[in-house]
Coordinates of C-alpha atoms and ligand atoms in Angstrom, one line a residue:
X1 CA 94.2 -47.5 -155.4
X2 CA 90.6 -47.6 -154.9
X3 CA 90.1 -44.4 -156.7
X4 CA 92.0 -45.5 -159.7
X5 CA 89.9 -48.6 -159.7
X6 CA 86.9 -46.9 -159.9
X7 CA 88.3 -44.8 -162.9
X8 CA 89.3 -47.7 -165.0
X9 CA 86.2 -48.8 -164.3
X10 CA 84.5 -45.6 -166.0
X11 CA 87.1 -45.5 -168.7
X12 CA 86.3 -48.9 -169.6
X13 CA 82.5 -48.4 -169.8
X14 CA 82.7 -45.5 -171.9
X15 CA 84.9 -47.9 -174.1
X16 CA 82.5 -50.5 -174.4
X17 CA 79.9 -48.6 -175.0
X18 CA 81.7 -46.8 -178.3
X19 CA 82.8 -50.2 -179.2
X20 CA 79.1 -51.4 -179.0
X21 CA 78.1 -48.5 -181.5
X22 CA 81.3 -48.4 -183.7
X23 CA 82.9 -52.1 -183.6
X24 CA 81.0 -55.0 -182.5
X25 CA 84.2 -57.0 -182.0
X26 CA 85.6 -55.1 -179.2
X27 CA 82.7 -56.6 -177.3
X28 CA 84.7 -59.7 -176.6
X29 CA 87.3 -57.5 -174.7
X30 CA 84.4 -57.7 -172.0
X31 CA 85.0 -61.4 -171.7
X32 CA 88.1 -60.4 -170.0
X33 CA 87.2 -57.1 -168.3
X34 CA 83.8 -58.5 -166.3
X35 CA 85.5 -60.9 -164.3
X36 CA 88.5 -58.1 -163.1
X37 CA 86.0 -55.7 -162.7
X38 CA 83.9 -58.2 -160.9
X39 CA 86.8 -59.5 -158.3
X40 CA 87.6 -55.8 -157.6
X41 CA 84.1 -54.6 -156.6
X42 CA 84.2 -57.5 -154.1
X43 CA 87.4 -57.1 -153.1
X44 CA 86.2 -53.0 -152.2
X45 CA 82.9 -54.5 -150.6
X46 CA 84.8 -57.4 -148.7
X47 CA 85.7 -56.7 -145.0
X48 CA 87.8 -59.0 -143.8
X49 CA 91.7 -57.5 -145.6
X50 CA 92.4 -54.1 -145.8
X51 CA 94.9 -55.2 -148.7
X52 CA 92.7 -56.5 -150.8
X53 CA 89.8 -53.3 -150.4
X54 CA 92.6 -50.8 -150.3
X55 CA 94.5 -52.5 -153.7
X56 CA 91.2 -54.1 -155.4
X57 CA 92.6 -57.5 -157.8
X58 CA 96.7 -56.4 -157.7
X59 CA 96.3 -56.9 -153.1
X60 CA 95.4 -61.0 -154.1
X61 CA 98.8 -61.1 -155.1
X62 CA 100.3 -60.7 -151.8
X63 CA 98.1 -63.4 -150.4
X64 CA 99.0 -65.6 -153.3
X65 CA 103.1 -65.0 -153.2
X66 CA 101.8 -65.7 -149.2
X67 CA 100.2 -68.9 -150.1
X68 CA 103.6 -70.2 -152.0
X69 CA 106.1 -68.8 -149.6
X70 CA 107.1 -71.3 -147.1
X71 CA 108.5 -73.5 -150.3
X72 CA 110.3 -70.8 -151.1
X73 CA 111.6 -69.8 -147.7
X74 CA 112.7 -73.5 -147.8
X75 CA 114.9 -73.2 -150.4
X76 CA 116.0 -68.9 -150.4
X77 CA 116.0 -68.6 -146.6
X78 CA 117.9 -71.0 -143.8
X79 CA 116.4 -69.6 -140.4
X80 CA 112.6 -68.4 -139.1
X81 CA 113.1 -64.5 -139.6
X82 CA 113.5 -62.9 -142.6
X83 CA 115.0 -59.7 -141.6
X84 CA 112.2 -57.9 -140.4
X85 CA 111.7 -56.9 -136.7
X86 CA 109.2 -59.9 -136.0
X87 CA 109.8 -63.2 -137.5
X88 CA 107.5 -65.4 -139.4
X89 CA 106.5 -67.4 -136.9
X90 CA 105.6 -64.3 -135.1
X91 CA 103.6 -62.9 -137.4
X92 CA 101.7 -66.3 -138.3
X93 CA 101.1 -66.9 -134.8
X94 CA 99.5 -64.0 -134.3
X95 CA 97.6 -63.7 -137.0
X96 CA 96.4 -67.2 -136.5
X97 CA 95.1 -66.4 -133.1
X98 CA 93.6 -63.0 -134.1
X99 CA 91.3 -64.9 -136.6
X100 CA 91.0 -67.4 -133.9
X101 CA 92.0 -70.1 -136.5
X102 CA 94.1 -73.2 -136.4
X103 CA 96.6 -72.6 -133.3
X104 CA 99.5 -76.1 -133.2
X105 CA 102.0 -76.4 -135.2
X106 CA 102.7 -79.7 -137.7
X107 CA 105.5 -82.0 -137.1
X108 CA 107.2 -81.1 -134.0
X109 CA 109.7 -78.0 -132.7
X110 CA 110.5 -75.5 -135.3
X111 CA 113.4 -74.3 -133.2
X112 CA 116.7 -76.2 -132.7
X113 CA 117.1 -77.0 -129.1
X114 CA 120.7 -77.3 -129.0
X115 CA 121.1 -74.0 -130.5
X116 CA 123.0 -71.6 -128.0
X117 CA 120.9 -69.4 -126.5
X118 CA 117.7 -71.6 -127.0
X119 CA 115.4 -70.5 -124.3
X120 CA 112.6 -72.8 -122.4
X121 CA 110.4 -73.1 -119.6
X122 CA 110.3 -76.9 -117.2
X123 CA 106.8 -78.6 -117.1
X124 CA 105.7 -80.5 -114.2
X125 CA 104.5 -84.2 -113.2
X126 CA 101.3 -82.6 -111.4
X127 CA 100.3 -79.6 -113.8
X128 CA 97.8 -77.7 -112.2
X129 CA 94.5 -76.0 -113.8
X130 CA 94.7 -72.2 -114.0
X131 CA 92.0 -69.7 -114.2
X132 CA 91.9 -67.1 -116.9
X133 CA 90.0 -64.5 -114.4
X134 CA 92.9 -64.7 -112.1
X135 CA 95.8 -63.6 -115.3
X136 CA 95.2 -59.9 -113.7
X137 CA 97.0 -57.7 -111.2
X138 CA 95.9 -55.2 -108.9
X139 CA 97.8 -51.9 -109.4
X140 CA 97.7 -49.2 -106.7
X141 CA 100.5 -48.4 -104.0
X142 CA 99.4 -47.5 -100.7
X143 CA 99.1 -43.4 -101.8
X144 CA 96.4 -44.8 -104.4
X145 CA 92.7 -44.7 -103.6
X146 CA 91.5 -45.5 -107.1
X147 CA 93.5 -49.1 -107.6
X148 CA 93.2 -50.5 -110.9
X149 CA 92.4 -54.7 -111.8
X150 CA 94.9 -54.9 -115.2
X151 CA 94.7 -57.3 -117.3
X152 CA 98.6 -59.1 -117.6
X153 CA 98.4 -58.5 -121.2
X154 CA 97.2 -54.9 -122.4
X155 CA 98.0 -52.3 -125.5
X156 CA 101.4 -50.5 -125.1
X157 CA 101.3 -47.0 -126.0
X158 CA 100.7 -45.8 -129.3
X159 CA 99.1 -42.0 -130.3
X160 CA 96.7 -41.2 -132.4
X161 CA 99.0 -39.7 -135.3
X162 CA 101.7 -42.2 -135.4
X163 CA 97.9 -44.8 -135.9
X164 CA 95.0 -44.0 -138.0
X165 CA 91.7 -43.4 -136.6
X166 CA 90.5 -46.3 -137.5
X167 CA 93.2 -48.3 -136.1
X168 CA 92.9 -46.6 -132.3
X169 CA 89.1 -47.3 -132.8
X170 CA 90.1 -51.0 -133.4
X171 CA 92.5 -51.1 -130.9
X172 CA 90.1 -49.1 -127.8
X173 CA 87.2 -51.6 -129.0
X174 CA 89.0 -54.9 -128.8
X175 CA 90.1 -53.7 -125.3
X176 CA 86.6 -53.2 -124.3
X177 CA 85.0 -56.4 -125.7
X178 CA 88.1 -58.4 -123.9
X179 CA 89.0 -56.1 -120.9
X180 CA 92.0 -55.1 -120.6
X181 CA 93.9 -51.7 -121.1
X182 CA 94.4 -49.6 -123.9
X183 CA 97.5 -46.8 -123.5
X184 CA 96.9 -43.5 -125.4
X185 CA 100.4 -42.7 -126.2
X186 CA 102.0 -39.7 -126.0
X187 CA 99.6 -38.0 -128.3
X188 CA 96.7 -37.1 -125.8
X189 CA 93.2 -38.5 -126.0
X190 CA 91.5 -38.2 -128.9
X191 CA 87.8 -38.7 -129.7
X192 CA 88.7 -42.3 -131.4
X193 CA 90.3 -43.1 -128.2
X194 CA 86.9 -42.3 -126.3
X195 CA 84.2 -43.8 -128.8
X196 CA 84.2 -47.5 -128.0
X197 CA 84.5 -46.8 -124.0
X198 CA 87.6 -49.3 -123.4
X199 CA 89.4 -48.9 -120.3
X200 CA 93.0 -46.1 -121.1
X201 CA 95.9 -45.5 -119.8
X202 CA 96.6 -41.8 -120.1
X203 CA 100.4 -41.2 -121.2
X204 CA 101.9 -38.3 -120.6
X205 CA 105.3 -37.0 -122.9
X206 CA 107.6 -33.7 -122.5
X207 CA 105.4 -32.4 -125.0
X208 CA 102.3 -32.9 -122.0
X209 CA 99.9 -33.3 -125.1
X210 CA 96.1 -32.9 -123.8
X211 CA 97.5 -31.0 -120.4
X212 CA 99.7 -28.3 -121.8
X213 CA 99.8 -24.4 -121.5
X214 CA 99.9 -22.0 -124.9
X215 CA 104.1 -22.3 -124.3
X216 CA 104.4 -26.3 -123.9
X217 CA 104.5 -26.5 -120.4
X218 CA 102.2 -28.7 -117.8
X219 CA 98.3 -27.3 -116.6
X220 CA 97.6 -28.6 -114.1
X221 CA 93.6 -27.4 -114.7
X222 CA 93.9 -29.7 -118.6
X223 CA 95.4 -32.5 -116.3
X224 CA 92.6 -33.0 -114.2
X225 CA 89.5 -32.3 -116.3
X226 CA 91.0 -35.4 -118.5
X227 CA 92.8 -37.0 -115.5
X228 CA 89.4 -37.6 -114.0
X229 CA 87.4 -39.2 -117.2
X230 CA 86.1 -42.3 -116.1
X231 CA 87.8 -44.1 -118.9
X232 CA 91.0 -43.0 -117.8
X233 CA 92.3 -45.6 -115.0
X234 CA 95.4 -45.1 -115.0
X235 CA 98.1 -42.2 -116.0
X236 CA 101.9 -42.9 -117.3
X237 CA 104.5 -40.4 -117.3
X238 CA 106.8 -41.1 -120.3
X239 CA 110.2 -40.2 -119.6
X240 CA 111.6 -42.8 -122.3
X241 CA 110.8 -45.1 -124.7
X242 CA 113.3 -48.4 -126.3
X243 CA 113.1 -47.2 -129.9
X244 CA 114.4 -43.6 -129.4
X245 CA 115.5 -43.3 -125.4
X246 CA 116.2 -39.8 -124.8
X247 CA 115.3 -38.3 -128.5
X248 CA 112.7 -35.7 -128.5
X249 CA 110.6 -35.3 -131.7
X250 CA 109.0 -32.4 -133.6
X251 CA 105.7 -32.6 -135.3
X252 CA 105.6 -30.5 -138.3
X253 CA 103.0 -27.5 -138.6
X254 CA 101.8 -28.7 -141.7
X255 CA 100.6 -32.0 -139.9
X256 CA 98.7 -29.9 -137.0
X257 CA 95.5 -30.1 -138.7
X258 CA 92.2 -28.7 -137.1
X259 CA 91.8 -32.0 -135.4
X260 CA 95.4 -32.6 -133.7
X261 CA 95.4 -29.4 -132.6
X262 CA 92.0 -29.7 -130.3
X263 CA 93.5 -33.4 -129.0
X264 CA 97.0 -32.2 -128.2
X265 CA 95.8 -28.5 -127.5
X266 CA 98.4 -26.8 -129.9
X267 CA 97.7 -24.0 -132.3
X268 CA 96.9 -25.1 -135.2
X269 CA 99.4 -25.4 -138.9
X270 CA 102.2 -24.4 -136.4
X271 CA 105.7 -26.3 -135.7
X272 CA 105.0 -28.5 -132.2
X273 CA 107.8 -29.6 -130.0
X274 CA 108.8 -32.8 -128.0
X275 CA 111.7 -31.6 -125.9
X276 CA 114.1 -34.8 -124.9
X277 CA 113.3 -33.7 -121.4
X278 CA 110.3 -32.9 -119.3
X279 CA 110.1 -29.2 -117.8
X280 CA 107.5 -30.2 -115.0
X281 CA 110.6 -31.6 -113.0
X282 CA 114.7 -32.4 -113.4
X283 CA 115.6 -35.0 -111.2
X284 CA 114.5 -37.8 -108.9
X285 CA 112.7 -35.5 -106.2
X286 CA 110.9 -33.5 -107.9
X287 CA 109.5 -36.4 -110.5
X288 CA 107.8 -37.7 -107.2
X289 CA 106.5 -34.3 -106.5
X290 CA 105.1 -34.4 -109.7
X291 CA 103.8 -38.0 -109.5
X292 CA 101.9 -36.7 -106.0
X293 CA 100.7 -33.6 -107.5
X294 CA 99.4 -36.2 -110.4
X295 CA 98.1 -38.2 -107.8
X296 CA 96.3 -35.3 -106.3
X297 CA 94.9 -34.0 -109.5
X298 CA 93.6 -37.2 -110.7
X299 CA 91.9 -37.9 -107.3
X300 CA 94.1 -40.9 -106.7
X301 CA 94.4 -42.8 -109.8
X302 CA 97.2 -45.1 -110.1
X303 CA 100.5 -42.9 -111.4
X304 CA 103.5 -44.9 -113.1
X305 CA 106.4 -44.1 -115.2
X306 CA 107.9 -45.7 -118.4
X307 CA 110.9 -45.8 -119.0
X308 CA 113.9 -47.4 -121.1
X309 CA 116.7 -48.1 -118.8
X310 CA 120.0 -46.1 -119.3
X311 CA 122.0 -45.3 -116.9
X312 CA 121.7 -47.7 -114.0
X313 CA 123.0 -45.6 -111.0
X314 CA 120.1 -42.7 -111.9
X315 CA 117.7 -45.5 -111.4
X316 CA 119.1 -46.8 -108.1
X317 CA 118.9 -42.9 -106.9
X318 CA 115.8 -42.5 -108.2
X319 CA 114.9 -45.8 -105.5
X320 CA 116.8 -45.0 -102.5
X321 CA 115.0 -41.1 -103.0
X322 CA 111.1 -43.0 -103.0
X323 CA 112.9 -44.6 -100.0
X324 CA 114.1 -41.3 -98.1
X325 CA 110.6 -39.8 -99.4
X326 CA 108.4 -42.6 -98.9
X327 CA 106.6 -41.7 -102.0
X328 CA 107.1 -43.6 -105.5
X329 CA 104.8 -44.5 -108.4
X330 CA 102.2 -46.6 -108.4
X331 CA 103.8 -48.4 -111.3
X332 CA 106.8 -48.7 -114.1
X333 CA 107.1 -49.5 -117.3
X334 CA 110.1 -51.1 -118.8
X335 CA 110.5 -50.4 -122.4
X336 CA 113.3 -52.4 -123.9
X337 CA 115.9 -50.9 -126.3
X338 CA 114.4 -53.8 -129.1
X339 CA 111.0 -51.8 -128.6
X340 CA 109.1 -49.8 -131.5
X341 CA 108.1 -47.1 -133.1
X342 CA 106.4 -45.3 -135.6
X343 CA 109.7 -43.3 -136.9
X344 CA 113.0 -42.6 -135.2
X345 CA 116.6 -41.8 -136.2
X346 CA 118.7 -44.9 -136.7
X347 CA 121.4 -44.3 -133.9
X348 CA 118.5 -44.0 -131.4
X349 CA 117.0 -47.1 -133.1
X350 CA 120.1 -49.5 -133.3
X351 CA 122.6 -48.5 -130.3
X352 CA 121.1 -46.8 -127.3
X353 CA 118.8 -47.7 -124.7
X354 CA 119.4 -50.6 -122.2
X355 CA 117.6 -54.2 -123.6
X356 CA 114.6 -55.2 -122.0
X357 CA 115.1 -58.8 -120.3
X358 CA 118.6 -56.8 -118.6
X359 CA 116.7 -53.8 -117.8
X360 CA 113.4 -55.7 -116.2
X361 CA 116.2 -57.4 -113.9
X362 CA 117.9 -54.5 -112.6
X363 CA 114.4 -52.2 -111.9
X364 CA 112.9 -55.6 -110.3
X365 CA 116.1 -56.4 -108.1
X366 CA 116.2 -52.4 -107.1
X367 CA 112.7 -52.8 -106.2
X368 CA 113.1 -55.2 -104.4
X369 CA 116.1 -54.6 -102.6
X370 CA 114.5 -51.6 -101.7
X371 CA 111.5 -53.5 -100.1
X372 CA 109.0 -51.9 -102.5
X373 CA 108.5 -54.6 -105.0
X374 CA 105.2 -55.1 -103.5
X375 CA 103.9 -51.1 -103.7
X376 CA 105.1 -50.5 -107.5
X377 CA 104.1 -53.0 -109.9
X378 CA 106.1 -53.5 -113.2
X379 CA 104.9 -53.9 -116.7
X380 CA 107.0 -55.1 -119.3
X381 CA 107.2 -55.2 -122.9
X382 CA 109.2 -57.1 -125.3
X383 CA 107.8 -58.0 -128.7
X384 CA 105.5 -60.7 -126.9
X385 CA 103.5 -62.8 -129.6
X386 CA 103.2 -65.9 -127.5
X387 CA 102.6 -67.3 -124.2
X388 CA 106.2 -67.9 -123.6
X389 CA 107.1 -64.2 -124.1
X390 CA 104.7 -63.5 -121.3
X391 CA 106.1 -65.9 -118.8
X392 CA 109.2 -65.5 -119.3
X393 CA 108.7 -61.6 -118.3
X394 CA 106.7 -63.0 -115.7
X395 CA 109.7 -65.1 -114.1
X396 CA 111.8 -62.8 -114.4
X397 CA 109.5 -60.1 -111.9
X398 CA 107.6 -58.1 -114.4
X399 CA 104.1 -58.0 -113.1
X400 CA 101.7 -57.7 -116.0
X401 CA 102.8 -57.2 -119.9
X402 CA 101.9 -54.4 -122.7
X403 CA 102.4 -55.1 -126.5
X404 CA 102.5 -52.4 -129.1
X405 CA 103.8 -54.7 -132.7
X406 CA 101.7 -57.5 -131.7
X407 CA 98.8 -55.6 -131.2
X408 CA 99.5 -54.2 -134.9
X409 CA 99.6 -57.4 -136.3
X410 CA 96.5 -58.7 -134.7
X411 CA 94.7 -55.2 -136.7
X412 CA 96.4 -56.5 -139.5
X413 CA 99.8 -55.3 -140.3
X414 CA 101.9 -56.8 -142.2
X415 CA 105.2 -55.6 -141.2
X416 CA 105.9 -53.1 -144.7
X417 CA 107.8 -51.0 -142.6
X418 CA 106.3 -47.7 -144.4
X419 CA 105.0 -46.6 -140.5
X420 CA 107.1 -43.0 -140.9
X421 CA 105.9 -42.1 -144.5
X422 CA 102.5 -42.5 -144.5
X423 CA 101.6 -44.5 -146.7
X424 CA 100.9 -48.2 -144.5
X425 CA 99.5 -50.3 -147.0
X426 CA 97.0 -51.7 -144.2
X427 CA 95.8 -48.8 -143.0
X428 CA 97.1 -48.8 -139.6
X429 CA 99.9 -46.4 -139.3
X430 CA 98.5 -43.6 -141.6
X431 CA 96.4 -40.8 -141.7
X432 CA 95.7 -41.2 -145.0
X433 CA 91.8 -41.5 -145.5
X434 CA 92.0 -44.0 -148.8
X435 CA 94.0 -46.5 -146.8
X436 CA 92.9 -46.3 -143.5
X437 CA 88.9 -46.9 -144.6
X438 CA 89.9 -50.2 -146.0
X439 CA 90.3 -51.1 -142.1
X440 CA 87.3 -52.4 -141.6
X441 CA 86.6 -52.0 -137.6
X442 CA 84.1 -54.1 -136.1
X443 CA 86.2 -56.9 -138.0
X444 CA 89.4 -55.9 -136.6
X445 CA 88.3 -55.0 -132.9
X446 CA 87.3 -58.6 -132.9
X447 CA 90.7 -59.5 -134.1
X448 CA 92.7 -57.8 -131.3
X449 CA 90.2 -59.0 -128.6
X450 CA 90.5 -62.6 -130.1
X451 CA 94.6 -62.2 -130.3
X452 CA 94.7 -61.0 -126.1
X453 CA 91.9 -64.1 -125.3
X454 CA 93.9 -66.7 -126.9
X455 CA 97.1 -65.7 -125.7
X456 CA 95.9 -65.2 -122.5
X457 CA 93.8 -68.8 -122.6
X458 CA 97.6 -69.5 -123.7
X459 CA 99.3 -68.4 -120.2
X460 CA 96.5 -70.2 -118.5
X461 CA 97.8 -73.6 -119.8
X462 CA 101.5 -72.7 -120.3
X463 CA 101.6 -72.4 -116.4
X464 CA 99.4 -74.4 -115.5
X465 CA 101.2 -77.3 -117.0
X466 CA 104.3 -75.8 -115.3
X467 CA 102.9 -77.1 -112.0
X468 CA 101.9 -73.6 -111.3
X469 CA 98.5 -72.1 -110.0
X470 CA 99.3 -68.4 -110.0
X471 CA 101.6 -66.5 -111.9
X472 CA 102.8 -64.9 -108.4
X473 CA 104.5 -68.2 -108.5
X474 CA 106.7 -68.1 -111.2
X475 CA 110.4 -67.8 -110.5
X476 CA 113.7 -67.4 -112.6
X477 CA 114.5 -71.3 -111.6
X478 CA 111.7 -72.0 -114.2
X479 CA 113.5 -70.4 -117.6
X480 CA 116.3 -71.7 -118.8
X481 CA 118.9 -70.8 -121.4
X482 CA 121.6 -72.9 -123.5
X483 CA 124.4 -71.0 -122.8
X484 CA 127.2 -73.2 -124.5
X485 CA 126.2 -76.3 -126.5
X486 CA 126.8 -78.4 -123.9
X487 CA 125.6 -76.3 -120.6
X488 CA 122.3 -75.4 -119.5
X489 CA 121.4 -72.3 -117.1
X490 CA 118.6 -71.5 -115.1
X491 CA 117.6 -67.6 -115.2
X492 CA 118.2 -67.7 -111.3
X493 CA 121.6 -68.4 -112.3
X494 CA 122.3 -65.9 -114.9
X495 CA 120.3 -63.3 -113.2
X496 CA 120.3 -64.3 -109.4
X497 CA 117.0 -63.6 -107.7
X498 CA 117.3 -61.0 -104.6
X499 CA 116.4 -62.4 -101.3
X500 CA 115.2 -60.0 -98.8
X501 CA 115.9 -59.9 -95.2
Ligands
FMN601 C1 103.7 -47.1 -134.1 C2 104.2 -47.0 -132.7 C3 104.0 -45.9 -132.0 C4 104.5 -45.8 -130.7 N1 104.2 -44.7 -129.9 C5 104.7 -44.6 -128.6 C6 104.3 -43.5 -127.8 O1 103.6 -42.6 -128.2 N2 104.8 -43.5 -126.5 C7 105.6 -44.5 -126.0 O2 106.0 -44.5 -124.9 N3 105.9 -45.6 -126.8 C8 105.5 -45.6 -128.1 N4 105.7 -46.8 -128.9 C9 106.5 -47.9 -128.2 C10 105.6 -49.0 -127.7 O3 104.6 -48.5 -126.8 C11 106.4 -50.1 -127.0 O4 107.0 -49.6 -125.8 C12 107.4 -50.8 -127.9 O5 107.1 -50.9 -129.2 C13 107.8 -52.2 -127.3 O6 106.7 -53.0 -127.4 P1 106.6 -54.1 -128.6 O7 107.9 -54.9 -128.6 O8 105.4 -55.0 -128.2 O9 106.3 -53.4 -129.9 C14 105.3 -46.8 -130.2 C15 105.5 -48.0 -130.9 C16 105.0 -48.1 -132.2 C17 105.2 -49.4 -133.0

């Protein structure tokens, strides 16, 4: 709206001027006129909301409808959410701790703590201090010789495409100031991925964007001339994601600009395919070929594999085959079927794909039954915005976290679910250049650094007051759940924790 700013601007000039010649009167219209003007050109100038530069005077009415809604959530709207994927507390709790402003809550719990399916963590008589240096893990099995210190909280993976240029140069420069790991996504490494120097996670798709022949399939020569950039600590193999498990995707030749076709190495203005499946292997063997001929390439970087769970027995052959083999991943993702995206067909959306708290249970137990827990580490994700979200992935085995939404919201999204039509009103999910330029960087890198530091500086106390030291401590005895109003469960209950011989 900038541009039609700017030309009401113009239009009005002109105006006053005639009227200044012709019809002294009309002057007084200016009485009205300079103030709007005025508030727009700051608004354009200001750096702090993409909103209110990208729709100069008519953005202040969001943040004034903002400013008025809890009243009217009080009256209009019973519960915390409000329809959208992440609630209102969500949102406000990260966007407090992205701006690094007030972070407690007034009056007490906002939950109701007889509610069934209320979830909490126990606090101890003797909490204990924790250090924030230690919220790391060390990933690297035994067949790794580059291990990797991540961060437990890092970006999930989102391409370059699906996010504006201005948002992955947010996103890569609020990993480096806090360090911690950014994950490409699918859509190869672009130059905004490389500028600010964070740390990546190179992720891999069927499409093998970045490391792909002419015909779509996997070079081995792209692989390791990317593979071994010294930003790139670790690489992922996609096989699924929660938002649209075993969908493929096509991007259109009219999107294949100049500049996706050098990242993803596609010719340019032509149709591009995502098969559902990889080609570069078909079943559990040959994906741990794959992961050692990875391993090989990259000179021994840490190789994992994301997936969303679905069926469960492909997944326990997939384990007792790393057994026979001796040879597994370095690391997996869980993905959750509640997970995101920027677009994906409703079906896939709503009604396939395991969820994530049931899928982290069965990959952890299978792990562990298999006595590799300790080789493979396990990330999860699961719309974490707080503390709790991470500890309670912690009990229940994951290893370290990712977070895709949050992440958004920290750059400043605010949830208008326009991520598959281009037209984000923030700037984040677009490639168009009049929205994404009100995104202003340095303000927003500082933003998604300051949301991972204060969540992190969260975990620290949240355990710490648990009675725990190190997060290797926490167990599924510590969460517990409401199952019936008047019945209480610990997670070790619900989900019972595998004991090892
Ligand atoms: C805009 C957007 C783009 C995404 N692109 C990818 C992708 O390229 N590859 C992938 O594995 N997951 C992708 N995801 C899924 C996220 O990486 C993540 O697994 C999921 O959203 C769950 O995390 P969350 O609950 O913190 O959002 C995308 C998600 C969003 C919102």
């Amino acid at each position: 709206m900038r541009k039609e700013f700017y030309l009401a601007f113009v239009i009005a000039l002109v105006m006053n001027i005639l009227f200044f010649v012709y019809w002294t009167p009309g002057l007084y219209s200016l009485i009205v006129l300079i103030p709007f003007f005025a508030l727009g050109f700051r608004d354009i100038l200001q750096k702090r909301h993409a909103i209110k530069a990208n729709f100069p005077v008519f953005g202040h009415l969001r943040y004034i409808l903002e400013s008025i809604r809890p009243e009217i959530n009080q009256y209009f709207i019973e519960s915390n959410t409000d329809g959208k994927p992440f609630s209102r507390e969500q949102r406000s709790v990260v966007y407090q701790r992205a701006k690094k402003v007030l972070d407690t809550v007034p009056f007490g719990t906002q939950h109701n703590v007889y509610s069934q399916g209320y979830e909490f963590v126990t606090h101890s008589m003797y909490p204990k201090h924790v250090e924030q240096s230690d919220l790391r893990t060390l990933v690297g099995s035994k067949h790794c010789k580059q291990p990797y210190s991540l961060s437990l909280l890092n970006i999930s993976a989102m391409s370059f495409g699906s996010l504006s240029p201005n948002a992955i140069l947010s996103l890569n420069g609020g990993a480096k100031d806090g360090h911690f790991a950014h994950n490409t996504g699918e859509g190869g490494i672009s130059p905004y991925h490389l500028e600010p120097t964070g740390d990546l996670i190179w992720q891999i798709g069927t499409g093998y964007f970045g490391c792909r022949t002419e015909e779509g399939q996997f070079d081995p020569e792209l692989f390791k001339k990317n593979a071994n950039l010294p930003q790139v600590k670790m690489i992922e193999i996609k096989l699924s994601q929660g938002a649209k498990p075993g969908h493929g995707g096509i991007l259109s030749g009219k999107k294949v600009t100049q500049e996706i076709a050098e990242i993803r190495n596609v010719p340019l203005g032509k149709d591009v395919i995502s098969p559902p499946a990889h080609t570069a292997f078909h079943d559990s063997k040959s994906m741990l070929q794959f992961i050692s001929e990875l391993r090989l390439l990259s000179n021994g970087k840490p190789i994992g594999i994301k997936l969303c769970l679905g069926h469960k027995h492909e997944f326990e052959d997939l384990v007792s085959v790393m057994v026979q083999e001796n040879n597994f991943p370095d690391f997996i993702v869980v993905d959750g079927a509640e997970g995101g995206t920027g677009a994906a067909p409703l079906e896939f959306s709503n009604y396939m794909g395991m969820p994530g708290m049931d899928a982290l249970v069965i990959v952890v137990d299978a792990l562990k039954k298999a006595g590799l827990k300790e080789q493979i580490k396990v990330i999860a994700t699961g719309k974490i915005t707080t503390a709790f979200d991470i500890v309670k992935l912690l009990c229940l085995g994951a290893d370290a976290t990712y977070a895709a939404r949050s992440m958004l919201l920290a750059l400043g999204c605010i949830q208008a679910l326009r991520c598959n039509n281009n037209t984000c009103p923030a700037g984040v999910a677009t490639q168009d250049p009049y929205l994404f330029e009100g995104l202003h960087i340095p303000t927003k890198r500082t933003r998604v650094k300051n949301f991972h530091q204060e969540t992190l500086a969260a975990v620290a106390h949240v355990i710490g007051a648990m009675g725990i030291d190190h997060t290797s401590k926490l167990t599924r005895h510590l969460l517990h759940k409401r199952v019936e109003e008047n019945k209480i469960k610990t997670f070790a209950e619900l989900y019972p924790e595998v004991t090892v011989s």
